Coordinates of C-alpha atoms and ligand atoms in Angstrom, one line a residue:
M1 CA 0.0 0.0 0.0
A2 CA 2.8 2.4 0.9
E3 CA 4.5 1.6 -2.4
L4 CA 1.2 2.2 -4.3
S5 CA 0.6 5.5 -2.6
S6 CA 4.1 6.9 -3.1
S7 CA 3.9 5.9 -6.8
G8 CA 0.8 8.1 -7.1
A9 CA -1.3 5.0 -8.1
V10 CA -4.0 5.6 -5.5
R11 CA -4.5 9.2 -6.8
Q12 CA -4.7 7.9 -10.3
L13 CA -7.4 5.5 -9.2
Y14 CA -9.7 8.1 -7.8
G15 CA -8.4 11.4 -9.0
E16 CA -7.7 13.9 -6.2
T17 CA -9.8 12.2 -3.5
P18 CA -11.5 8.9 -3.1
R19 CA -14.8 10.8 -2.9
G20 CA -15.0 10.4 -6.7
N21 CA -15.6 7.2 -8.6
L22 CA -12.7 4.9 -9.2
D23 CA -11.3 4.2 -12.6
P24 CA -11.9 0.5 -13.3
L25 CA -9.0 0.3 -15.8
V26 CA -6.5 1.7 -13.2
L27 CA -8.0 -0.7 -10.7
R28 CA -7.4 -3.6 -13.1
R29 CA -3.7 -2.5 -13.5
L30 CA -3.2 -2.2 -9.7
I31 CA -4.8 -5.5 -8.9
G32 CA -2.8 -7.2 -11.7
R33 CA 0.4 -5.8 -10.2
A34 CA -0.5 -7.0 -6.7
C35 CA -1.3 -10.5 -8.1
Q36 CA 2.2 -11.0 -9.4
D37 CA 3.3 -11.8 -5.9
G38 CA 1.3 -15.0 -6.2
R39 CA -0.3 -14.8 -2.7
L40 CA -4.0 -14.1 -2.3
G41 CA -3.8 -12.5 1.2
P42 CA -2.2 -9.2 0.2
V43 CA -4.5 -8.8 -2.8
L44 CA -7.5 -9.3 -0.5
A45 CA -6.2 -6.6 1.9
L46 CA -5.5 -4.3 -1.0
S47 CA -9.0 -4.8 -2.6
V48 CA -10.8 -4.0 0.7
Q49 CA -8.6 -0.9 1.3
L50 CA -9.0 0.5 -2.2
A51 CA -12.6 -0.3 -3.0
T52 CA -14.3 0.0 0.4
A53 CA -12.2 1.5 3.2
L54 CA -10.8 4.6 1.4
P55 CA -14.1 5.7 -0.2
L56 CA -16.1 5.1 3.0
L57 CA -13.6 7.3 4.9
A58 CA -13.6 9.9 2.1
E59 CA -17.4 10.1 2.0
S60 CA -17.5 11.0 5.7
A61 CA -14.1 12.7 6.2
V62 CA -15.7 15.8 7.7
T63 CA -14.3 15.2 11.2
P64 CA -10.6 16.1 11.7
C65 CA -10.1 12.6 13.0
A66 CA -11.4 10.9 9.8
R67 CA -9.5 13.4 7.6
E68 CA -6.3 12.6 9.4
V69 CA -6.8 8.9 9.0
L70 CA -7.7 9.3 5.3
D71 CA -4.6 11.4 4.7
A72 CA -2.4 8.8 6.4
C73 CA -4.0 6.1 4.2
L74 CA -3.4 8.1 1.1
A75 CA 0.2 8.6 2.1
G76 CA 0.6 4.9 2.6
E77 CA 1.3 5.3 6.3
E78 CA -1.8 3.5 7.5
V79 CA -4.3 0.8 6.5
V80 CA -7.9 0.8 7.8
A81 CA -9.9 -2.3 8.4
V82 CA -13.6 -2.6 7.5
A83 CA -15.5 -4.5 10.2
A84 CA -19.1 -5.3 9.2
T85 CA -19.4 -9.1 9.7
D86 CA -20.7 -9.7 13.2
E87 CA -20.8 -12.7 15.6
T88 CA -24.2 -13.5 14.0
A89 CA -24.4 -14.9 10.3
G90 CA -22.6 -12.5 8.0
S91 CA -25.3 -13.1 5.4
D92 CA -27.8 -11.5 7.7
L93 CA -26.2 -8.2 8.3
V94 CA -29.4 -6.6 9.7
G95 CA -29.4 -9.3 12.4
A96 CA -26.0 -8.0 13.7
K97 CA -25.7 -7.5 17.4
S98 CA -22.8 -5.0 17.8
A99 CA -24.3 -1.9 19.1
V100 CA -23.6 1.6 20.4
A101 CA -25.8 2.8 23.3
L102 CA -26.0 5.6 25.7
E103 CA -24.6 4.7 29.2
G104 CA -25.6 7.4 31.7
T105 CA -26.7 10.6 30.1
E106 CA -23.8 11.4 27.7
K107 CA -21.5 8.4 27.3
L108 CA -21.9 6.4 24.0
V109 CA -20.5 3.0 24.4
L110 CA -19.8 0.2 21.8
R111 CA -20.2 -3.4 22.6
G112 CA -19.9 -6.4 20.3
R113 CA -17.7 -8.6 18.2
K114 CA -16.6 -8.5 14.5
R115 CA -15.2 -11.6 12.9
W116 CA -12.9 -12.3 10.0
V117 CA -11.8 -8.7 9.5
T118 CA -9.1 -8.3 6.8
S119 CA -6.1 -6.1 7.9
A120 CA -7.3 -6.2 11.5
L121 CA -3.8 -7.3 12.6
F122 CA -2.0 -4.3 11.0
A123 CA -4.6 -1.6 11.0
R124 CA -4.5 1.3 13.5
H125 CA -8.2 2.0 13.0
A126 CA -11.3 0.1 12.0
L127 CA -14.4 1.3 10.4
V128 CA -17.0 -0.5 12.5
L129 CA -20.6 -1.0 11.4
A130 CA -22.8 -1.0 14.5
K131 CA -26.5 -0.5 15.5
H132 CA -27.3 2.7 17.3
R133 CA -30.9 1.5 17.7
P134 CA -32.2 -2.1 18.2
G135 CA -34.1 -3.9 15.5
R136 CA -33.6 -5.0 11.9
H137 CA -34.4 -1.7 10.1
F138 CA -32.0 -0.5 7.4
T139 CA -31.6 2.9 9.1
N140 CA -30.5 1.5 12.5
F141 CA -26.9 1.3 11.5
T142 CA -24.0 3.8 11.7
W143 CA -20.3 3.7 10.9
F144 CA -17.7 4.4 13.7
L145 CA -14.0 5.0 13.1
V146 CA -12.5 3.2 16.1
P147 CA -8.8 3.4 17.0
L148 CA -7.8 -0.2 17.7
A149 CA -5.6 1.0 20.6
A150 CA -8.7 2.4 22.4
A151 CA -9.6 1.0 25.8
G152 CA -11.9 -1.9 25.6
V153 CA -10.8 -3.0 22.1
S154 CA -9.1 -6.4 21.6
V155 CA -7.8 -7.9 18.5
S156 CA -7.1 -11.6 18.0
P157 CA -5.7 -13.4 14.9
V158 CA -8.0 -15.7 13.0
D159 CA -7.0 -19.3 13.6
T160 CA -6.1 -20.3 10.0
T161 CA -3.0 -21.2 7.9
L162 CA -4.7 -19.6 4.8
F163 CA -4.5 -16.0 3.5
E164 CA -1.0 -15.2 4.7
G165 CA -0.5 -11.4 4.5
A166 CA -4.2 -10.5 4.8
G167 CA -3.9 -9.7 8.5
L168 CA -7.2 -11.5 9.3
G169 CA -8.4 -10.9 12.9
H170 CA -11.4 -10.9 15.1
L171 CA -12.2 -7.6 17.0
T172 CA -14.0 -7.4 20.3
F173 CA -15.4 -4.2 21.7
D174 CA -16.1 -4.4 25.4
G175 CA -17.5 -1.1 26.5
V176 CA -15.5 1.2 24.2
E177 CA -16.3 4.8 24.8
I178 CA -17.1 6.4 21.5
A179 CA -15.9 10.0 20.9
P180 CA -18.3 12.2 18.9
E181 CA -15.7 12.6 16.1
W182 CA -15.6 8.8 15.5
V183 CA -19.2 8.9 14.2
L184 CA -19.0 8.8 10.4
G185 CA -21.5 9.9 7.8
G186 CA -24.3 10.6 10.4
F187 CA -26.5 8.2 12.4
G188 CA -28.6 5.9 10.3
R189 CA -26.6 6.0 7.1
G190 CA -24.5 3.0 7.8
L191 CA -26.1 0.4 5.6
A192 CA -26.8 2.8 2.7
M193 CA -23.1 3.8 2.6
F194 CA -22.0 0.2 2.9
S195 CA -24.1 -1.1 0.1
R196 CA -22.8 1.7 -2.3
H197 CA -19.2 0.7 -1.5
I198 CA -19.5 -3.1 -1.2
T199 CA -20.8 -3.0 -4.8
V200 CA -17.5 -1.5 -6.0
E201 CA -15.6 -4.0 -3.9
R202 CA -17.5 -6.7 -5.9
L203 CA -16.0 -5.1 -9.1
A204 CA -12.6 -5.3 -7.4
S205 CA -13.2 -8.9 -6.6
A206 CA -14.2 -9.8 -10.2
T207 CA -11.1 -7.9 -11.4
W208 CA -9.0 -10.0 -9.1
A209 CA -10.8 -13.2 -10.2
I210 CA -9.9 -12.5 -13.8
H211 CA -6.2 -12.1 -13.0
L212 CA -6.2 -15.1 -10.8
C213 CA -7.8 -17.4 -13.4
H214 CA -5.5 -16.1 -16.1
T215 CA -2.4 -16.8 -14.0
V216 CA -3.6 -20.3 -12.9
I217 CA -4.6 -21.4 -16.5
S218 CA -1.3 -20.1 -17.9
R219 CA 0.7 -22.0 -15.3
T220 CA -1.3 -25.1 -15.8
V221 CA -0.8 -25.0 -19.6
R222 CA 3.0 -24.6 -19.1
R223 CA 3.0 -27.6 -16.7
L224 CA 0.9 -29.8 -19.1
D225 CA 3.2 -28.9 -22.0
D226 CA 6.1 -30.3 -20.1
R227 CA 4.4 -33.4 -18.7
Q228 CA 4.4 -36.5 -20.9
V229 CA 2.0 -39.4 -20.9
D230 CA 2.3 -42.0 -23.6
D231 CA 5.1 -39.9 -25.1
L232 CA 2.7 -37.0 -25.7
P233 CA 2.5 -33.8 -23.7
L234 CA -0.6 -33.9 -21.5
S235 CA -1.7 -30.6 -23.0
R236 CA -2.4 -32.5 -26.2
N237 CA -4.6 -35.1 -24.6
P238 CA -8.1 -34.4 -26.0
A239 CA -9.9 -34.6 -22.6
V240 CA -7.4 -32.2 -21.0
R241 CA -7.5 -29.8 -23.9
Q242 CA -11.3 -29.6 -23.9
R243 CA -11.5 -29.1 -20.1
L244 CA -8.9 -26.3 -20.3
A245 CA -10.7 -24.8 -23.3
G246 CA -13.9 -24.8 -21.2
C247 CA -12.1 -22.8 -18.5
L248 CA -10.9 -20.3 -21.0
V249 CA -14.5 -19.9 -22.4
Q250 CA -15.7 -19.2 -18.9
L251 CA -12.9 -16.7 -18.3
H252 CA -13.6 -14.9 -21.6
G253 CA -17.3 -14.7 -20.6
L254 CA -16.4 -13.2 -17.2
N255 CA -14.1 -10.7 -18.9
A256 CA -16.8 -9.7 -21.3
L257 CA -19.3 -9.2 -18.5
W258 CA -16.6 -7.2 -16.6
E259 CA -16.2 -4.9 -19.6
R260 CA -20.0 -4.5 -20.0
L261 CA -20.7 -3.7 -16.3
R262 CA -17.5 -2.0 -15.1
E263 CA -18.8 1.6 -15.6
R264 CA -22.3 0.8 -14.2
I265 CA -20.7 -0.5 -11.1
A266 CA -17.9 2.1 -10.7
V267 CA -19.9 5.1 -11.6
E268 CA -23.5 4.3 -10.9
H269 CA -22.8 1.9 -8.0
D270 CA -25.4 -0.4 -9.6
A271 CA -25.9 -3.2 -6.9
V272 CA -27.7 -5.6 -9.4
A273 CA -24.8 -5.4 -11.8
G274 CA -22.4 -5.9 -8.9
A275 CA -24.3 -9.0 -7.8
L276 CA -24.4 -10.4 -11.3
L277 CA -20.6 -9.9 -11.8
K278 CA -19.8 -11.4 -8.4
A279 CA -21.9 -14.5 -8.9
A280 CA -20.2 -15.0 -12.3
S281 CA -16.7 -14.5 -10.9
A282 CA -17.3 -17.0 -8.1
A283 CA -18.5 -19.7 -10.6
T284 CA -15.6 -19.0 -13.0
V285 CA -13.0 -19.2 -10.2
D286 CA -14.6 -22.4 -8.9
Q287 CA -14.5 -24.1 -12.4
V288 CA -10.9 -22.9 -13.2
M289 CA -9.5 -23.8 -9.8
T290 CA -11.1 -27.3 -9.7
A291 CA -9.8 -28.2 -13.2
C292 CA -6.3 -26.7 -12.9
S293 CA -5.6 -28.1 -9.4
Q294 CA -6.6 -31.6 -10.7
F295 CA -4.1 -31.1 -13.6
H296 CA -1.3 -30.3 -11.1
G297 CA -1.5 -33.9 -9.7
A298 CA 0.3 -34.5 -6.4
D299 CA 2.4 -31.4 -6.8
G300 CA -0.7 -29.3 -6.3
F301 CA -0.5 -30.3 -2.6
R302 CA 2.9 -28.9 -1.8
S303 CA 3.1 -26.0 0.5
G304 CA 1.9 -22.9 -1.3
G305 CA 0.7 -25.1 -4.3
V306 CA -2.4 -24.7 -6.4
Q307 CA -4.5 -26.7 -3.9
Q308 CA -3.9 -24.2 -1.2
M309 CA -4.7 -21.4 -3.7
R310 CA -7.9 -23.3 -4.6
A311 CA -8.9 -23.4 -0.9
E312 CA -8.3 -19.7 -0.5
A313 CA -10.0 -18.9 -3.8
A314 CA -13.3 -20.4 -2.4
V315 CA -13.5 -16.9 -0.7
F316 CA -14.8 -15.5 -4.0
G317 CA -18.1 -17.4 -3.2
I318 CA -18.2 -16.3 0.4
G319 CA -16.4 -13.0 1.4
G320 CA -18.1 -9.7 0.6
G321 CA -21.5 -11.6 0.2
A322 CA -22.1 -15.3 -0.4
T323 CA -23.0 -16.4 -3.9
E324 CA -26.5 -17.4 -2.7
L325 CA -27.1 -13.7 -1.7
M326 CA -25.9 -12.5 -5.1
L327 CA -28.2 -14.9 -6.8
D328 CA -31.1 -13.7 -4.7
V329 CA -30.4 -10.2 -6.0
V330 CA -30.2 -11.4 -9.5
A331 CA -33.5 -13.4 -9.0
D332 CA -35.2 -10.2 -7.8
H333 CA -34.4 -8.5 -11.1
L334 CA -34.9 -11.3 -13.6
P335 CA -37.3 -9.5 -15.9
A336 CA -35.0 -6.4 -16.2
L337 CA -31.9 -8.5 -16.7
L338 CA -33.6 -10.6 -19.4
K339 CA -34.7 -7.4 -21.1
E340 CA -31.1 -6.1 -21.2
L341 CA -30.3 -9.0 -23.6
E342 CA -33.1 -8.2 -26.0
S343 CA -31.7 -6.8 -29.2
Ligands
FAD401 C1 -10.9 -14.3 3.8 C2 -12.1 -13.6 4.4 C3 -11.9 -12.2 4.5 C4 -13.0 -11.4 5.1 N1 -12.8 -10.1 5.3 C5 -13.8 -9.4 5.9 C6 -13.7 -8.0 6.2 O1 -12.6 -7.4 5.9 N2 -14.7 -7.4 6.8 C7 -15.9 -8.0 7.1 O2 -16.7 -7.4 7.7 N3 -16.1 -9.3 6.8 C8 -15.1 -10.0 6.2 N4 -15.2 -11.4 5.9 C9 -16.5 -12.0 6.3 C10 -17.4 -12.3 5.1 O3 -17.9 -11.1 4.6 C11 -18.4 -13.3 5.6 O4 -17.8 -14.5 5.7 C12 -19.6 -13.4 4.6 O5 -20.4 -12.3 4.7 C13 -20.5 -14.7 5.0 O6 -20.8 -14.6 6.3 P1 -20.6 -15.9 7.3 O7 -19.1 -16.3 7.1 O8 -21.0 -15.5 8.6 O9 -21.4 -17.1 6.7 P2 -23.0 -17.3 6.9 O10 -23.8 -16.1 6.8 O11 -23.1 -18.1 8.2 O12 -23.4 -18.3 5.7 C14 -22.7 -19.5 5.5 C15 -23.2 -20.1 4.2 O13 -24.6 -20.3 4.2 C16 -25.1 -20.1 2.9 N5 -26.2 -19.1 3.0 C17 -26.2 -18.0 3.8 N6 -27.2 -17.2 3.5 C18 -28.0 -17.9 2.6 C19 -29.2 -17.6 1.9 N7 -29.9 -16.5 2.1 N8 -29.6 -18.5 1.0 C20 -28.9 -19.6 0.8 N9 -27.7 -19.9 1.4 C21 -27.3 -19.1 2.3 C22 -24.0 -19.7 2.0 O14 -23.5 -20.9 1.4 C23 -22.9 -19.2 3.0 O15 -21.6 -19.3 2.5 C24 -14.2 -12.1 5.4 C25 -14.3 -13.5 5.2 C26 -13.3 -14.2 4.7 C27 -13.4 -15.7 4.5

């Protein structure tokens, strides 16, 4: 992140401030560059930061505290975590329990637990989505910018060997006193702000999916060219060729959808387009990772091999909204989406 900021890439992505819309082509270049490292963890951390944390902060950077944290992020000196997923099912965000309530007459206090938070282990602040009023209504949520060194906050690493470099952690808020300048974007706007920005994170996720599938297919083709069975490279075996071709067809389909929807998502924050693209990217990643990891044979299981990547890549169908939720959104808009295809 520090390297990206000092190279001016973050400013290129958003123009002068992340209040504007991001440029999907710059996003594609940045994610492509991050993917060269080969590990998924750092790309996950980068996607959340660029597509969700920075614009959420920028949209509400009216308090000096938010402005300061945003400037530190833009200078590459800080990373901010986005803590939405609660103790309860992440797929049922409105059922979350983390809440801010008045204690006494003036003291606002945060209690609750956020799970599986990317960058939690190296962030100095977290954007925390919490209820300021009980109940499942959309307007009961507010964002709070919480310093992770504040009294009552504890951070524990997620118990996993996957996603090295993502800084995954769980956050517990045990009576954290909320300063007025930590309230972001006004009370009641939490979910509206989140749904605008998580839509763009879904574009980032699809961008990453395209790079990942491209890399994995390319590596698999190289391996199969060098691997002989019956004196022929495996890449010339008819069943192998067809299965790889099927992966490439899926990948081209995803890329075409990305091209068609990128502006709608980046500029209009179109949630239906975001759901369509995310569902398509999860299906493509699943098909490509399943086929390619099979073709790596036993070597796929070495440390850091393609089987580990495949396990991590299952996050495309879960993180940032499970595939089933994306399909629900698509199902809600079937007539309109069908109409789009009429010539
Ligand atoms: C690597 C990683 C990084 C993450 N980073 C962050 C982060 O930075 N910030 C953050 O807030 N969260 C983060 N998350 C959490 C993520 O957003 C949640 O995992 C996700 O929203 C799903 O919630 P859950 O894990 O509680 O699964 P659940 O909600 O318990 O769902 C489990 C499964 O049930 C099925 N399901 C759920 N709902 C339905 C439905 N309506 N219809 C049919 N089937 C359904 C799906 O198959 C789903 O995968 C991260 C997760 C991972 C794995």
